[in-house]
Amino acid sequence: MLTIDTWRGKKAPETQRAFMGWGGLTVTDDTVDVLDMLRAYYAVASGESCGQCFPCRSGLKRIAARLDQMCQGQERADDLQYLRELAAMVRASARCDIGQTSPQPLLDVLEQAPQLLKARKTSGGAYTSMVTAPCVNACPGHVTIPEYIEDIRFRRFDKGLERVMENCPMPGTIGRVCERPCEAACKRGLKGKPVAIRNLKRFLFDHNAALNQPPVPQKPAAHGKKVAIIGGGPAGLSCAYYLAHLGVAPTIFERHDVCGGMAKFGIPDFRLPPSVLTREINVVAAAGSDIRTGIEIGRDISVDQLHDEGFEAIFIAAGAPHAPGMRCEGEDSCPQGYLSGIHYLHEATMGRQAVSGTRLVVVGGGNVAMDCARTALRHGFKEVRVVYRRTEAEMPADPVEIEEAREEGTLFTFLAAPLRIENIDGRVTGLVCQKMELGPADDSGRRRPVPVEGADFELPCDAIVYAIGQKVALEVILKGKDGALNKYRTLDAHDITGEVSALPRFFGGGDCVTGPSSLIAALAAGKRAAAHIAAHLNGEDDGPTVREKLEQALMSINMLDTEDAVPLEDPTPPMPIHAIPLRERLHGFTEVETEPLEWEAVRESSRCLRCLRVVMTAP
């Protein structure tokens, strides 16, 4: 049996028969015609060359042409030498990753199994190809980042926004609050700062909004089948948007008076202005979605009644809107001044201040904790302190969030865990903390905090806000529907299709399936589910597609190789983040970061190395 494995770096994605890409190739089945697969691979690669450097565009086309001739049985004496020299030249001379990485599979076959390149007539196989990049691969939504950045570079701003919305229907929101896994995977960041991918996405949205270009309504056909969506947060809005574009009639049922979910009620206005979210919800509605607010499924209407009303499928996107307690002594006896970060931020977005006093302690180290601290400063607290059980280096919050919180006056106490809540007559007076130290790493890869015996201390305060996690509560929605929840009490749905195996015609996505995750992951889940719901309604759904399986396999590896050759540090100044003056921030909830400037966005786009790679599998 033929086996070829030349893969370099991280482990190649597991496929059924063969895989080739930037790190070489893996073939485990001798029914795969390697010559024909190479022909197909370079046909794709040559088509993806941007044409901005001659060696890549011309060289890949010539490789593709010669392989095509060989697959037609047209043999030349110099075939192998020609391909070897041409592939080596392209790899050495190309300016971007398409040209630098695409020659690798061919060079590997030429070196290890040249007999497979004997010219002959091939029958042509079925292959699945994909063009990706480290940043695209790291993004749960697989937004085509290099392409929209290139659109900005050439001032094709409308086209750039269209590209983003092919995979992300809320660019204004994601352009402000995304956790930026793409930037962590940016090759430019190996030497200098990564490309400001998130801020460039925001620029495209803000530029379009400034022109006040309303979304073009795309109503589904009158005969479109009806789908009910439970929850109007990011996953629900995304599912509705893409269902409408697939000719299905979605209806969102939202228990609050407005849609948005955690994007609305869990992110302060100074990070995500209501006008941005409203505009994006209007885009979803204009695409053909019916939005019904103030209706709680399970209380006002049951899921069975939804089916009775003619909804042929149900997508559950109820999020994770509840918070577990700190499980420390005293939390049950002090109802005044002790609440979750989710509740605190919800009240703040509604214009209400849930707690009062002069000193407030926030327990937690994520973005929610930073948002609570910054909100408390705007509510007039004189001292706001974040308590976190690890060090700052282990904090999961966005470094920009931490920096801005510190600039605004937030204090930090690290290596401390809540031990006991002090109160007088049910009113918080202080938080007793246990001093911690870092021990061995836990499952998250971070060093586990362990108590320092006998080392506790008290932080006097008037209020405690805990932001240490979120939980799902689907029992009301799914009352009487046994088997739909897993041992973690989240919805037991397929991780790609969203289908709930225990409940026919039910799908799910977002935090209610995964547990607390990111907004971009919720948007991605909504889009994937929309495709499978539409296929299911048409009797065409056969589970995850080959492409979806390939995307999932690629996400299991880190495509950014820190040993890659990186150009010298770019002298182009990184794109700055503009903000309103510090003295103005604490007087209200005006957005802190201001609109990116056009010339800065265009200049920043030139820093992109266009790290595209072609991958192909023989399923």
Coordinates of C-alpha atoms in Angstrom, one line a residue:
M1 CA 0.0 0.0 0.0
L2 CA 1.4 3.4 -1.0
T3 CA 2.0 5.8 1.9
I4 CA 3.6 9.2 1.6
D5 CA 4.0 11.6 4.5
T6 CA 6.1 14.6 4.1
W7 CA 4.2 16.9 6.3
R8 CA 6.3 19.5 8.2
G9 CA 5.5 21.4 11.4
K10 CA 2.2 20.8 13.2
K11 CA 0.4 17.5 12.6
A12 CA -1.4 17.4 9.3
P13 CA -5.2 17.3 9.5
E14 CA -6.6 13.8 9.4
T15 CA -8.4 13.0 6.2
Q16 CA -9.7 9.8 4.7
R17 CA -7.3 9.3 1.8
A18 CA -5.0 12.3 1.0
F19 CA -4.2 15.9 2.0
M20 CA -1.8 18.4 0.5
G21 CA -1.0 21.9 1.4
W22 CA 1.6 24.4 2.7
G23 CA 3.5 21.7 4.7
G24 CA 3.7 19.0 2.1
L25 CA 1.4 16.1 1.5
T26 CA 0.0 13.0 3.2
V27 CA -1.3 10.0 1.1
T28 CA -2.6 6.9 2.8
D29 CA -4.6 5.3 0.0
D30 CA -3.0 3.9 -3.2
T31 CA -6.3 4.6 -5.1
V32 CA -5.4 8.3 -5.0
D33 CA -3.8 9.4 -8.3
V34 CA -1.1 11.7 -7.0
L35 CA -0.4 13.1 -10.5
D36 CA -4.0 14.0 -11.0
M37 CA -4.4 15.5 -7.5
L38 CA -1.3 17.7 -8.1
R39 CA -2.9 18.9 -11.4
A40 CA -6.0 19.9 -9.5
Y41 CA -4.0 21.5 -6.7
Y42 CA -2.0 23.8 -9.0
A43 CA -5.1 24.7 -11.1
V44 CA -6.5 26.1 -7.8
A45 CA -3.2 27.7 -6.7
S46 CA -2.6 29.4 -10.0
G47 CA -6.0 30.9 -9.9
E48 CA -5.5 32.3 -6.4
S49 CA -2.2 34.1 -7.3
C50 CA -2.8 37.9 -6.9
G51 CA -0.6 38.7 -9.8
Q52 CA 1.4 41.3 -7.9
C53 CA 4.6 39.5 -8.5
F54 CA 5.6 37.8 -11.7
P55 CA 7.2 34.5 -10.4
C56 CA 4.1 33.4 -8.6
R57 CA 1.5 34.2 -11.2
S58 CA 3.5 33.0 -14.2
G59 CA 5.3 30.2 -12.5
L60 CA 2.2 28.5 -11.0
K61 CA 0.3 28.8 -14.3
R62 CA 3.2 27.1 -16.1
I63 CA 3.3 24.3 -13.4
A64 CA -0.5 23.8 -13.8
A65 CA -0.2 23.8 -17.6
R66 CA 2.6 21.2 -17.6
L67 CA 0.8 18.9 -15.1
D68 CA -2.4 19.2 -17.2
Q69 CA -0.5 18.1 -20.3
M70 CA 1.0 15.2 -18.4
C71 CA -2.5 14.1 -17.2
Q72 CA -3.5 14.0 -20.9
G73 CA -0.6 11.6 -21.6
Q74 CA 1.6 14.2 -23.3
E75 CA 5.1 13.2 -22.1
R76 CA 8.3 15.2 -22.5
A77 CA 11.7 14.1 -21.6
D78 CA 12.3 17.2 -19.4
D79 CA 9.0 17.0 -17.5
L80 CA 10.5 16.3 -14.0
Q81 CA 13.5 18.6 -14.4
Y82 CA 11.2 21.4 -15.7
L83 CA 8.8 21.1 -12.8
R84 CA 11.6 20.8 -10.2
E85 CA 13.4 24.0 -11.4
L86 CA 10.1 25.9 -11.9
A87 CA 8.7 25.0 -8.4
A88 CA 12.0 25.9 -6.7
M89 CA 12.1 29.2 -8.5
V90 CA 8.6 30.1 -7.5
R91 CA 9.2 29.2 -3.9
A92 CA 12.4 31.3 -3.7
S93 CA 11.1 34.3 -5.6
A94 CA 7.4 34.8 -4.8
R95 CA 6.5 37.6 -2.4
C96 CA 3.5 36.1 -0.6
D97 CA 2.6 32.7 0.9
I98 CA 0.6 31.4 -2.1
G99 CA 3.8 31.3 -4.1
Q100 CA 6.1 30.5 -1.3
T101 CA 4.2 27.5 0.1
S102 CA 2.3 26.0 -2.9
P103 CA 5.3 24.4 -4.6
Q104 CA 6.0 22.2 -1.5
P105 CA 3.8 19.2 -2.4
L106 CA 5.2 19.0 -5.9
L107 CA 8.8 19.3 -4.7
D108 CA 8.2 16.6 -2.1
V109 CA 6.8 14.1 -4.7
L110 CA 9.7 14.9 -7.1
E111 CA 12.1 14.1 -4.3
Q112 CA 10.4 11.0 -2.7
A113 CA 8.2 9.4 -5.3
P114 CA 9.0 10.8 -8.8
Q115 CA 7.7 7.6 -10.3
L116 CA 4.2 8.8 -9.5
L117 CA 4.7 11.6 -12.0
K118 CA 4.8 9.4 -15.1
A119 CA 2.8 11.1 -17.8
R120 CA -0.4 9.2 -18.6
K121 CA -4.1 9.9 -19.1
T122 CA -5.8 10.3 -15.8
S123 CA -9.5 9.9 -15.1
G124 CA -9.8 12.9 -12.8
G125 CA -10.7 12.6 -9.1
A126 CA -13.0 14.3 -6.8
Y127 CA -11.2 16.8 -4.6
T128 CA -12.1 19.5 -2.1
S129 CA -9.9 22.5 -2.0
M130 CA -9.9 25.6 0.2
V131 CA -7.8 28.8 0.4
T132 CA -7.1 29.8 3.9
A133 CA -4.5 31.7 6.0
P134 CA -3.4 31.5 9.6
C135 CA -5.7 34.4 10.5
V136 CA -8.6 32.9 8.6
N137 CA -8.0 29.5 10.1
A138 CA -8.0 31.0 13.7
C139 CA -11.2 32.9 13.1
P140 CA -14.3 30.7 14.1
G141 CA -16.2 32.5 11.3
H142 CA -13.5 31.9 8.7
V143 CA -13.9 35.5 7.6
T144 CA -11.7 36.0 4.4
I145 CA -9.4 38.5 6.1
P146 CA -6.6 38.9 3.5
E147 CA -9.2 39.6 0.8
Y148 CA -11.1 42.3 2.6
I149 CA -7.8 43.9 3.8
E150 CA -6.7 43.9 0.1
D151 CA -10.0 45.6 -0.8
I152 CA -9.2 48.3 1.7
R153 CA -5.7 48.7 0.3
F154 CA -7.2 49.4 -3.1
R155 CA -10.1 51.5 -1.6
R156 CA -12.8 49.0 -2.6
F157 CA -14.6 49.7 0.7
D158 CA -18.1 48.5 -0.4
K159 CA -16.6 45.3 -1.7
G160 CA -14.6 44.8 1.4
L161 CA -17.7 45.1 3.6
E162 CA -19.6 42.6 1.3
R163 CA -16.7 40.1 1.8
V164 CA -16.9 40.4 5.6
M165 CA -20.7 40.0 5.7
E166 CA -20.4 36.7 3.7
N167 CA -19.3 35.2 7.0
C168 CA -20.0 37.8 9.6
P169 CA -23.3 39.7 9.5
M170 CA -22.4 42.0 12.4
P171 CA -19.1 43.7 11.3
G172 CA -19.7 46.8 13.4
T173 CA -20.1 44.8 16.6
I174 CA -17.2 42.3 15.8
G175 CA -15.1 45.2 14.6
R176 CA -15.3 46.7 18.2
V177 CA -15.5 43.8 20.7
C178 CA -14.1 40.6 19.0
E179 CA -11.5 38.8 21.0
R180 CA -9.2 38.9 17.9
P181 CA -8.0 35.3 17.6
C182 CA -7.0 36.3 14.1
E183 CA -4.5 38.8 15.3
A184 CA -2.9 36.3 17.6
A185 CA -2.3 34.2 14.4
C186 CA -1.0 37.1 12.3
K187 CA 2.4 36.4 10.9
R188 CA 3.3 40.1 11.0
G189 CA 3.1 39.8 14.8
L190 CA 6.1 37.5 14.9
K191 CA 8.2 40.6 14.4
G192 CA 6.4 43.7 15.5
K193 CA 2.7 44.3 16.0
P194 CA 0.1 42.2 14.1
V195 CA -2.1 43.8 11.5
A196 CA -5.0 45.6 13.2
I197 CA -7.6 43.2 11.7
R198 CA -10.4 44.0 14.0
N199 CA -10.0 47.8 13.6
L200 CA -10.0 47.4 9.8
K201 CA -13.2 45.5 10.0
R202 CA -14.7 48.3 12.1
F203 CA -13.4 50.9 9.5
L204 CA -15.4 49.2 6.8
F205 CA -18.6 49.3 8.9
D206 CA -18.1 52.9 10.0
H207 CA -17.3 54.0 6.5
N208 CA -20.5 52.5 5.2
A209 CA -22.6 53.9 8.1
A210 CA -21.2 57.4 7.6
L211 CA -22.5 57.2 4.0
N212 CA -25.9 56.2 5.5
Q213 CA -26.3 53.5 2.9
P214 CA -29.4 51.5 4.0
P215 CA -29.3 47.7 3.6
V216 CA -30.9 46.3 0.5
P217 CA -33.9 44.2 1.5
Q218 CA -33.7 40.6 0.3
K219 CA -37.0 39.1 1.2
P220 CA -37.4 35.3 0.9
A221 CA -39.8 33.9 -1.7
A222 CA -43.4 33.9 -0.6
H223 CA -43.4 30.2 -0.4
G224 CA -40.4 30.1 1.9
K225 CA -40.6 27.6 4.7
K226 CA -40.9 29.0 8.2
V227 CA -38.2 28.5 10.9
A228 CA -38.5 29.7 14.5
I229 CA -35.4 31.1 16.2
I230 CA -35.4 31.2 19.9
G231 CA -33.2 34.0 21.0
G232 CA -32.2 37.3 19.3
G233 CA -28.5 37.3 20.3
P234 CA -25.6 36.9 17.9
A235 CA -26.2 33.3 17.0
G236 CA -29.9 33.8 16.5
L237 CA -29.4 37.0 14.4
S238 CA -26.8 35.3 12.3
C239 CA -29.0 32.2 11.6
A240 CA -31.9 34.5 10.6
Y241 CA -29.7 36.6 8.3
Y242 CA -28.3 33.6 6.4
L243 CA -31.6 31.7 6.4
A244 CA -33.3 34.7 4.7
H245 CA -30.6 34.7 2.0
L246 CA -31.3 31.0 1.5
G247 CA -35.0 31.7 0.8
V248 CA -36.3 30.5 4.2
A249 CA -38.6 32.7 6.3
P250 CA -37.1 33.1 9.8
T251 CA -38.9 34.4 12.8
I252 CA -36.9 35.5 15.9
F253 CA -38.6 35.1 19.3
E254 CA -36.8 37.3 21.8
R255 CA -37.8 37.5 25.5
H256 CA -36.5 41.0 25.9
D257 CA -37.9 44.1 24.3
V258 CA -34.9 44.4 22.0
C259 CA -32.6 41.9 20.3
G260 CA -28.9 41.7 20.8
G261 CA -28.4 39.1 23.6
M262 CA -25.1 39.5 25.3
A263 CA -23.9 42.0 22.7
K264 CA -26.7 44.3 23.9
F265 CA -26.9 43.5 27.6
G266 CA -23.4 42.3 28.4
I267 CA -21.3 44.9 26.7
P268 CA -21.3 48.5 27.9
D269 CA -22.2 51.3 25.6
F270 CA -18.7 52.8 25.8
R271 CA -17.5 49.8 23.9
L272 CA -20.5 49.0 21.7
P273 CA -22.8 51.9 21.1
P274 CA -26.5 51.0 20.8
S275 CA -26.7 52.7 17.4
V276 CA -24.3 50.2 16.0
L277 CA -26.2 47.2 17.2
T278 CA -29.5 48.7 16.1
R279 CA -28.2 49.2 12.6
E280 CA -27.1 45.6 12.4
I281 CA -30.4 44.3 13.7
N282 CA -32.1 46.4 11.1
V283 CA -29.9 44.7 8.4
V284 CA -31.1 41.3 9.6
A285 CA -34.7 42.5 9.5
A286 CA -34.3 44.0 6.1
A287 CA -32.9 40.7 4.8
G288 CA -36.3 39.1 5.5
S289 CA -36.5 38.2 9.2
D290 CA -39.6 38.7 11.3
I291 CA -38.6 39.8 14.8
R292 CA -41.0 39.3 17.7
T293 CA -39.8 40.7 21.0
G294 CA -41.2 40.3 24.5
I295 CA -42.0 36.7 24.0
E296 CA -40.4 34.0 26.2
I297 CA -40.6 30.5 24.8
G298 CA -41.6 28.0 27.4
R299 CA -43.7 30.6 29.3
D300 CA -45.6 32.6 26.8
I301 CA -45.6 29.9 24.1
S302 CA -44.2 26.3 24.0
V303 CA -42.0 24.8 21.3
D304 CA -44.9 22.4 20.4
Q305 CA -47.1 25.4 19.7
L306 CA -44.4 26.8 17.4
H307 CA -44.6 23.6 15.4
D308 CA -48.4 23.9 15.4
E309 CA -48.1 27.4 14.0
G310 CA -46.3 26.0 11.0
F311 CA -42.7 26.4 11.9
E312 CA -40.9 23.5 10.3
A313 CA -37.7 23.7 12.2
I314 CA -36.6 25.4 15.4
F315 CA -33.2 26.9 16.1
I316 CA -32.3 27.4 19.8
A317 CA -30.0 30.3 20.4
A318 CA -30.8 31.1 24.0
G319 CA -27.3 31.9 25.1
A320 CA -25.8 31.6 28.6
P321 CA -27.5 34.5 30.4
H322 CA -27.2 33.3 33.9
A323 CA -24.3 33.3 36.4
P324 CA -23.1 30.8 39.0
G325 CA -22.2 32.2 42.4
M326 CA -18.8 32.4 43.9
R327 CA -19.5 29.6 46.3
C328 CA -17.9 31.3 49.2
E329 CA -19.0 31.9 52.8
G330 CA -21.5 34.6 53.3
E331 CA -22.9 35.0 49.8
D332 CA -26.4 33.8 50.8
S333 CA -26.8 36.4 53.6
C334 CA -26.0 39.7 51.9
P335 CA -28.5 40.4 49.2
Q336 CA -27.6 44.1 49.2
G337 CA -24.5 45.0 47.3
Y338 CA -23.7 41.6 45.9
L339 CA -24.6 40.6 42.4
S340 CA -23.3 39.0 39.2
G341 CA -21.5 40.9 36.5
I342 CA -24.1 39.9 34.0
H343 CA -26.9 41.4 36.1
Y344 CA -24.8 44.6 36.8
L345 CA -24.1 45.2 33.1
H346 CA -27.7 44.4 32.1
E347 CA -28.9 47.0 34.4
A348 CA -26.3 49.5 33.2
T349 CA -27.3 49.1 29.6
M350 CA -30.9 49.9 30.6
G351 CA -29.7 53.1 32.3
R352 CA -30.0 51.8 35.8
Q353 CA -27.4 51.6 38.6
A354 CA -27.8 48.3 40.5
V355 CA -25.5 49.1 43.4
S356 CA -24.2 52.2 45.1
G357 CA -21.4 53.2 47.4
T358 CA -17.9 54.5 47.2
R359 CA -15.8 51.2 47.0
L360 CA -16.6 48.3 44.7
V361 CA -14.7 45.0 44.2
V362 CA -15.0 43.0 41.0
V363 CA -14.0 39.4 41.1
G364 CA -12.8 37.9 37.9
G365 CA -10.2 38.4 35.1
G366 CA -12.1 38.3 31.8
N367 CA -13.6 41.0 29.6
V368 CA -16.8 41.0 31.6
A369 CA -14.8 41.8 34.8
M370 CA -13.1 44.7 33.0
D371 CA -16.4 46.0 31.7
C372 CA -17.9 45.9 35.2
A373 CA -14.9 47.8 36.6
R374 CA -15.1 50.5 34.0
T375 CA -18.8 50.8 34.3
A376 CA -18.5 51.2 38.1
L377 CA -16.1 54.1 37.6
R378 CA -18.7 55.8 35.4
H379 CA -21.3 55.2 38.1
G380 CA -19.3 57.3 40.5
F381 CA -17.5 54.7 42.6
K382 CA -14.3 56.3 44.0
E383 CA -12.4 53.1 44.3
V384 CA -12.8 50.1 42.0
R385 CA -10.6 47.1 42.4
V386 CA -10.4 43.9 40.4
V387 CA -9.5 40.8 42.3
Y388 CA -8.1 37.9 40.3
R389 CA -6.7 34.6 41.5
R390 CA -3.8 34.4 39.0
T391 CA -1.3 37.0 37.8
E392 CA -2.0 39.6 35.1
A393 CA -0.1 37.4 32.6
E394 CA -2.8 34.7 32.9
M395 CA -5.8 37.1 32.7
P396 CA -8.1 36.1 29.8
A397 CA -9.3 39.6 29.3
D398 CA -8.2 41.5 26.1
P399 CA -4.9 43.4 26.9
V400 CA -6.4 46.5 25.5
E401 CA -9.3 46.2 27.9
I402 CA -7.0 45.8 30.8
E403 CA -4.9 48.8 29.7
E404 CA -7.9 51.0 29.3
A405 CA -9.4 49.9 32.7
R406 CA -6.1 50.8 34.4
E407 CA -5.9 54.1 32.6
E408 CA -9.3 55.0 33.9
G409 CA -8.4 54.3 37.5
T410 CA -9.1 50.6 38.1
L411 CA -6.9 49.0 40.8
F412 CA -5.8 45.4 40.6
T413 CA -5.1 42.7 43.2
F414 CA -3.6 39.6 41.8
L415 CA -3.1 36.1 43.3
A416 CA -6.1 36.5 45.5
A417 CA -9.3 34.4 45.7
P418 CA -12.6 35.2 47.5
L419 CA -12.9 33.5 50.8
R420 CA -15.7 35.2 52.7
I421 CA -18.2 38.1 52.3
E422 CA -18.5 40.3 55.3
N423 CA -21.8 42.1 55.9
I424 CA -23.7 44.1 58.5
D425 CA -27.5 43.6 58.5
G426 CA -27.3 42.0 55.0
R427 CA -25.3 44.8 53.5
V428 CA -21.8 44.1 52.0
T429 CA -19.0 45.7 54.0
G430 CA -16.0 43.8 52.8
L431 CA -14.5 40.8 51.0
V432 CA -12.0 38.5 52.8
C433 CA -9.6 37.0 50.3
Q434 CA -7.1 34.1 50.4
K435 CA -3.7 34.8 49.1
M436 CA -2.7 32.4 46.3
E437 CA 0.4 31.3 44.5
L438 CA 0.8 29.6 41.1
G439 CA 1.3 25.8 41.0
P440 CA 1.4 23.4 38.1
A441 CA -0.5 24.0 34.9
D442 CA -4.2 22.9 34.7
D443 CA -6.2 21.7 31.7
S444 CA -6.3 25.3 30.3
G445 CA -2.5 25.4 30.1
R446 CA -2.4 28.1 32.8
R447 CA -0.6 27.5 36.1
R448 CA -3.2 26.5 38.7
P449 CA -3.6 28.9 41.7
V450 CA -3.1 27.2 45.1
P451 CA -3.8 28.8 48.5
V452 CA -1.0 30.1 50.7
E453 CA -2.0 28.7 54.1
G454 CA -2.8 31.3 56.8
A455 CA -2.5 34.2 54.4
D456 CA -5.8 36.0 54.1
F457 CA -6.7 39.6 54.1
E458 CA -9.8 41.8 53.9
L459 CA -10.8 44.4 51.2
P460 CA -13.3 46.9 52.7
C461 CA -16.0 47.6 50.1
D462 CA -19.7 48.6 49.7
A463 CA -20.4 46.3 46.7
I464 CA -19.1 43.1 45.2
V465 CA -19.7 42.2 41.5
Y466 CA -18.6 38.7 40.5
A467 CA -17.7 37.9 36.9
I468 CA -16.4 34.4 37.0
G469 CA -18.5 32.6 34.4
Q470 CA -21.9 32.1 32.9
K471 CA -24.3 29.2 32.7
V472 CA -27.1 27.9 30.4
A473 CA -30.7 27.4 31.5
L474 CA -32.8 25.6 29.0
E475 CA -35.2 23.7 31.2
V476 CA -38.0 26.1 30.7
I477 CA -37.7 26.2 26.9
L478 CA -37.4 22.5 26.6
K479 CA -39.9 21.5 29.3
G480 CA -41.0 17.9 28.6
K481 CA -38.3 17.3 26.0
D482 CA -36.1 14.6 27.4
G483 CA -32.6 13.8 26.2
A484 CA -31.9 17.2 24.7
L485 CA -29.3 18.3 27.3
N486 CA -25.9 16.7 28.0
K487 CA -24.2 16.2 31.3
Y488 CA -23.1 19.8 31.3
R489 CA -26.7 20.9 31.0
T490 CA -26.1 22.5 27.6
L491 CA -27.9 21.6 24.5
D492 CA -26.7 18.3 23.0
A493 CA -26.3 19.5 19.4
H494 CA -23.9 18.5 16.6
D495 CA -20.8 20.8 16.8
I496 CA -21.0 21.5 13.0
T497 CA -24.6 21.2 11.9
G498 CA -26.2 22.2 15.1
E499 CA -28.7 19.4 14.8
V500 CA -30.2 18.0 18.1
S501 CA -30.2 14.3 17.6
A502 CA -32.8 13.7 20.4
L503 CA -35.3 16.2 18.9
P504 CA -36.3 16.0 15.3
R505 CA -36.4 19.4 13.5
F506 CA -34.5 21.1 16.4
F507 CA -31.1 22.8 15.9
G508 CA -29.0 24.9 18.2
G509 CA -25.9 27.1 18.3
G510 CA -24.0 29.6 20.3
D511 CA -23.4 29.6 24.0
C512 CA -26.4 27.4 24.8
V513 CA -24.5 24.6 23.0
T514 CA -20.8 25.4 23.7
G515 CA -21.1 27.1 27.0
P516 CA -19.8 30.7 27.3
S517 CA -17.7 31.5 24.2
S518 CA -17.1 34.4 21.9
L519 CA -19.5 36.5 19.8
I520 CA -17.7 35.5 16.5
A521 CA -18.1 31.8 17.5
A522 CA -21.8 32.4 18.0
L523 CA -22.2 34.1 14.6
A524 CA -20.3 31.2 13.0
A525 CA -22.6 28.7 14.6
G526 CA -25.7 30.5 13.4
K527 CA -24.4 30.6 9.8
R528 CA -23.5 26.9 9.8
A529 CA -26.9 26.0 11.3
A530 CA -28.7 28.1 8.7
A531 CA -27.1 26.1 5.8
H532 CA -28.0 22.8 7.4
I533 CA -31.6 23.9 8.3
A534 CA -32.2 25.0 4.7
A535 CA -30.8 21.7 3.4
H536 CA -32.9 19.8 5.9
L537 CA -36.1 21.5 4.8
N538 CA -35.3 20.7 1.2
G539 CA -34.5 17.0 2.1
E540 CA -30.9 17.4 1.1
D541 CA -29.0 17.5 4.4
D542 CA -26.4 14.7 4.7
G543 CA -24.6 16.0 7.7
P544 CA -21.3 18.0 7.7
T545 CA -19.9 18.7 4.2
V546 CA -16.3 17.7 3.3
R547 CA -15.4 21.4 3.4
E548 CA -16.8 21.8 6.9
K549 CA -14.9 18.8 8.1
L550 CA -11.7 20.2 6.5
E551 CA -12.2 23.5 8.2
Q552 CA -12.7 21.9 11.5
A553 CA -9.6 19.7 11.1
L554 CA -7.5 22.7 10.2
M555 CA -8.7 24.6 13.3
S556 CA -7.3 21.8 15.4
I557 CA -3.8 22.9 14.4
N558 CA -2.0 26.3 14.7
M559 CA -1.2 27.3 11.1
L560 CA 1.2 30.0 12.3
D561 CA 4.6 28.5 12.5
T562 CA 6.8 30.6 14.8
E563 CA 9.9 29.3 12.9
D564 CA 8.7 30.6 9.6
A565 CA 10.9 33.1 7.9
V566 CA 9.6 36.6 8.6
P567 CA 10.5 39.7 6.7
L568 CA 12.3 42.5 8.5
E569 CA 10.1 44.4 10.8
D570 CA 7.9 46.7 8.7
P571 CA 8.8 50.3 9.2
T572 CA 5.2 51.3 8.5
P573 CA 3.8 52.6 11.8
P574 CA 1.0 50.3 13.1
M575 CA -2.5 51.6 13.0
P576 CA -3.2 53.7 16.1
I577 CA -6.3 53.3 18.3
H578 CA -7.8 56.7 18.7
A579 CA -9.8 57.4 21.9
I580 CA -11.6 60.3 23.5
P581 CA -9.5 62.1 26.2
L582 CA -9.3 60.4 29.5
R583 CA -10.9 63.3 31.4
E584 CA -14.0 62.9 29.3
R585 CA -14.5 59.1 29.6
L586 CA -15.8 58.8 33.1
H587 CA -18.5 61.5 32.7
G588 CA -20.8 59.1 30.7
F589 CA -21.0 56.1 28.4
T590 CA -19.8 57.7 25.2
E591 CA -17.8 55.3 23.0
V592 CA -14.2 55.4 24.1
E593 CA -12.5 54.4 20.8
T594 CA -13.2 56.7 17.9
E595 CA -13.7 56.0 14.2
P596 CA -10.5 54.9 12.4
L597 CA -9.2 57.3 9.8
E598 CA -9.4 56.3 6.1
W599 CA -5.8 57.1 5.3
E600 CA -4.6 55.1 8.4
A601 CA -6.8 52.1 7.4
V602 CA -5.3 52.1 3.9
R603 CA -1.8 52.4 5.2
E604 CA -2.4 49.6 7.7
S605 CA -3.7 47.3 5.0
S606 CA -0.3 47.5 3.3
R607 CA 1.2 45.7 6.3
C608 CA -0.7 42.5 5.5
L609 CA 1.7 39.8 4.2
R610 CA -1.2 38.0 2.4
C611 CA -0.4 34.6 4.0
L612 CA -2.8 32.6 1.9
R613 CA -2.3 28.9 1.5
V614 CA -4.1 26.4 -0.7
V615 CA -5.2 23.1 0.9
M616 CA -6.8 20.1 -0.9
T617 CA -8.1 16.8 0.3
A618 CA -9.2 13.6 -1.4
P619 CA -12.1 12.5 0.8

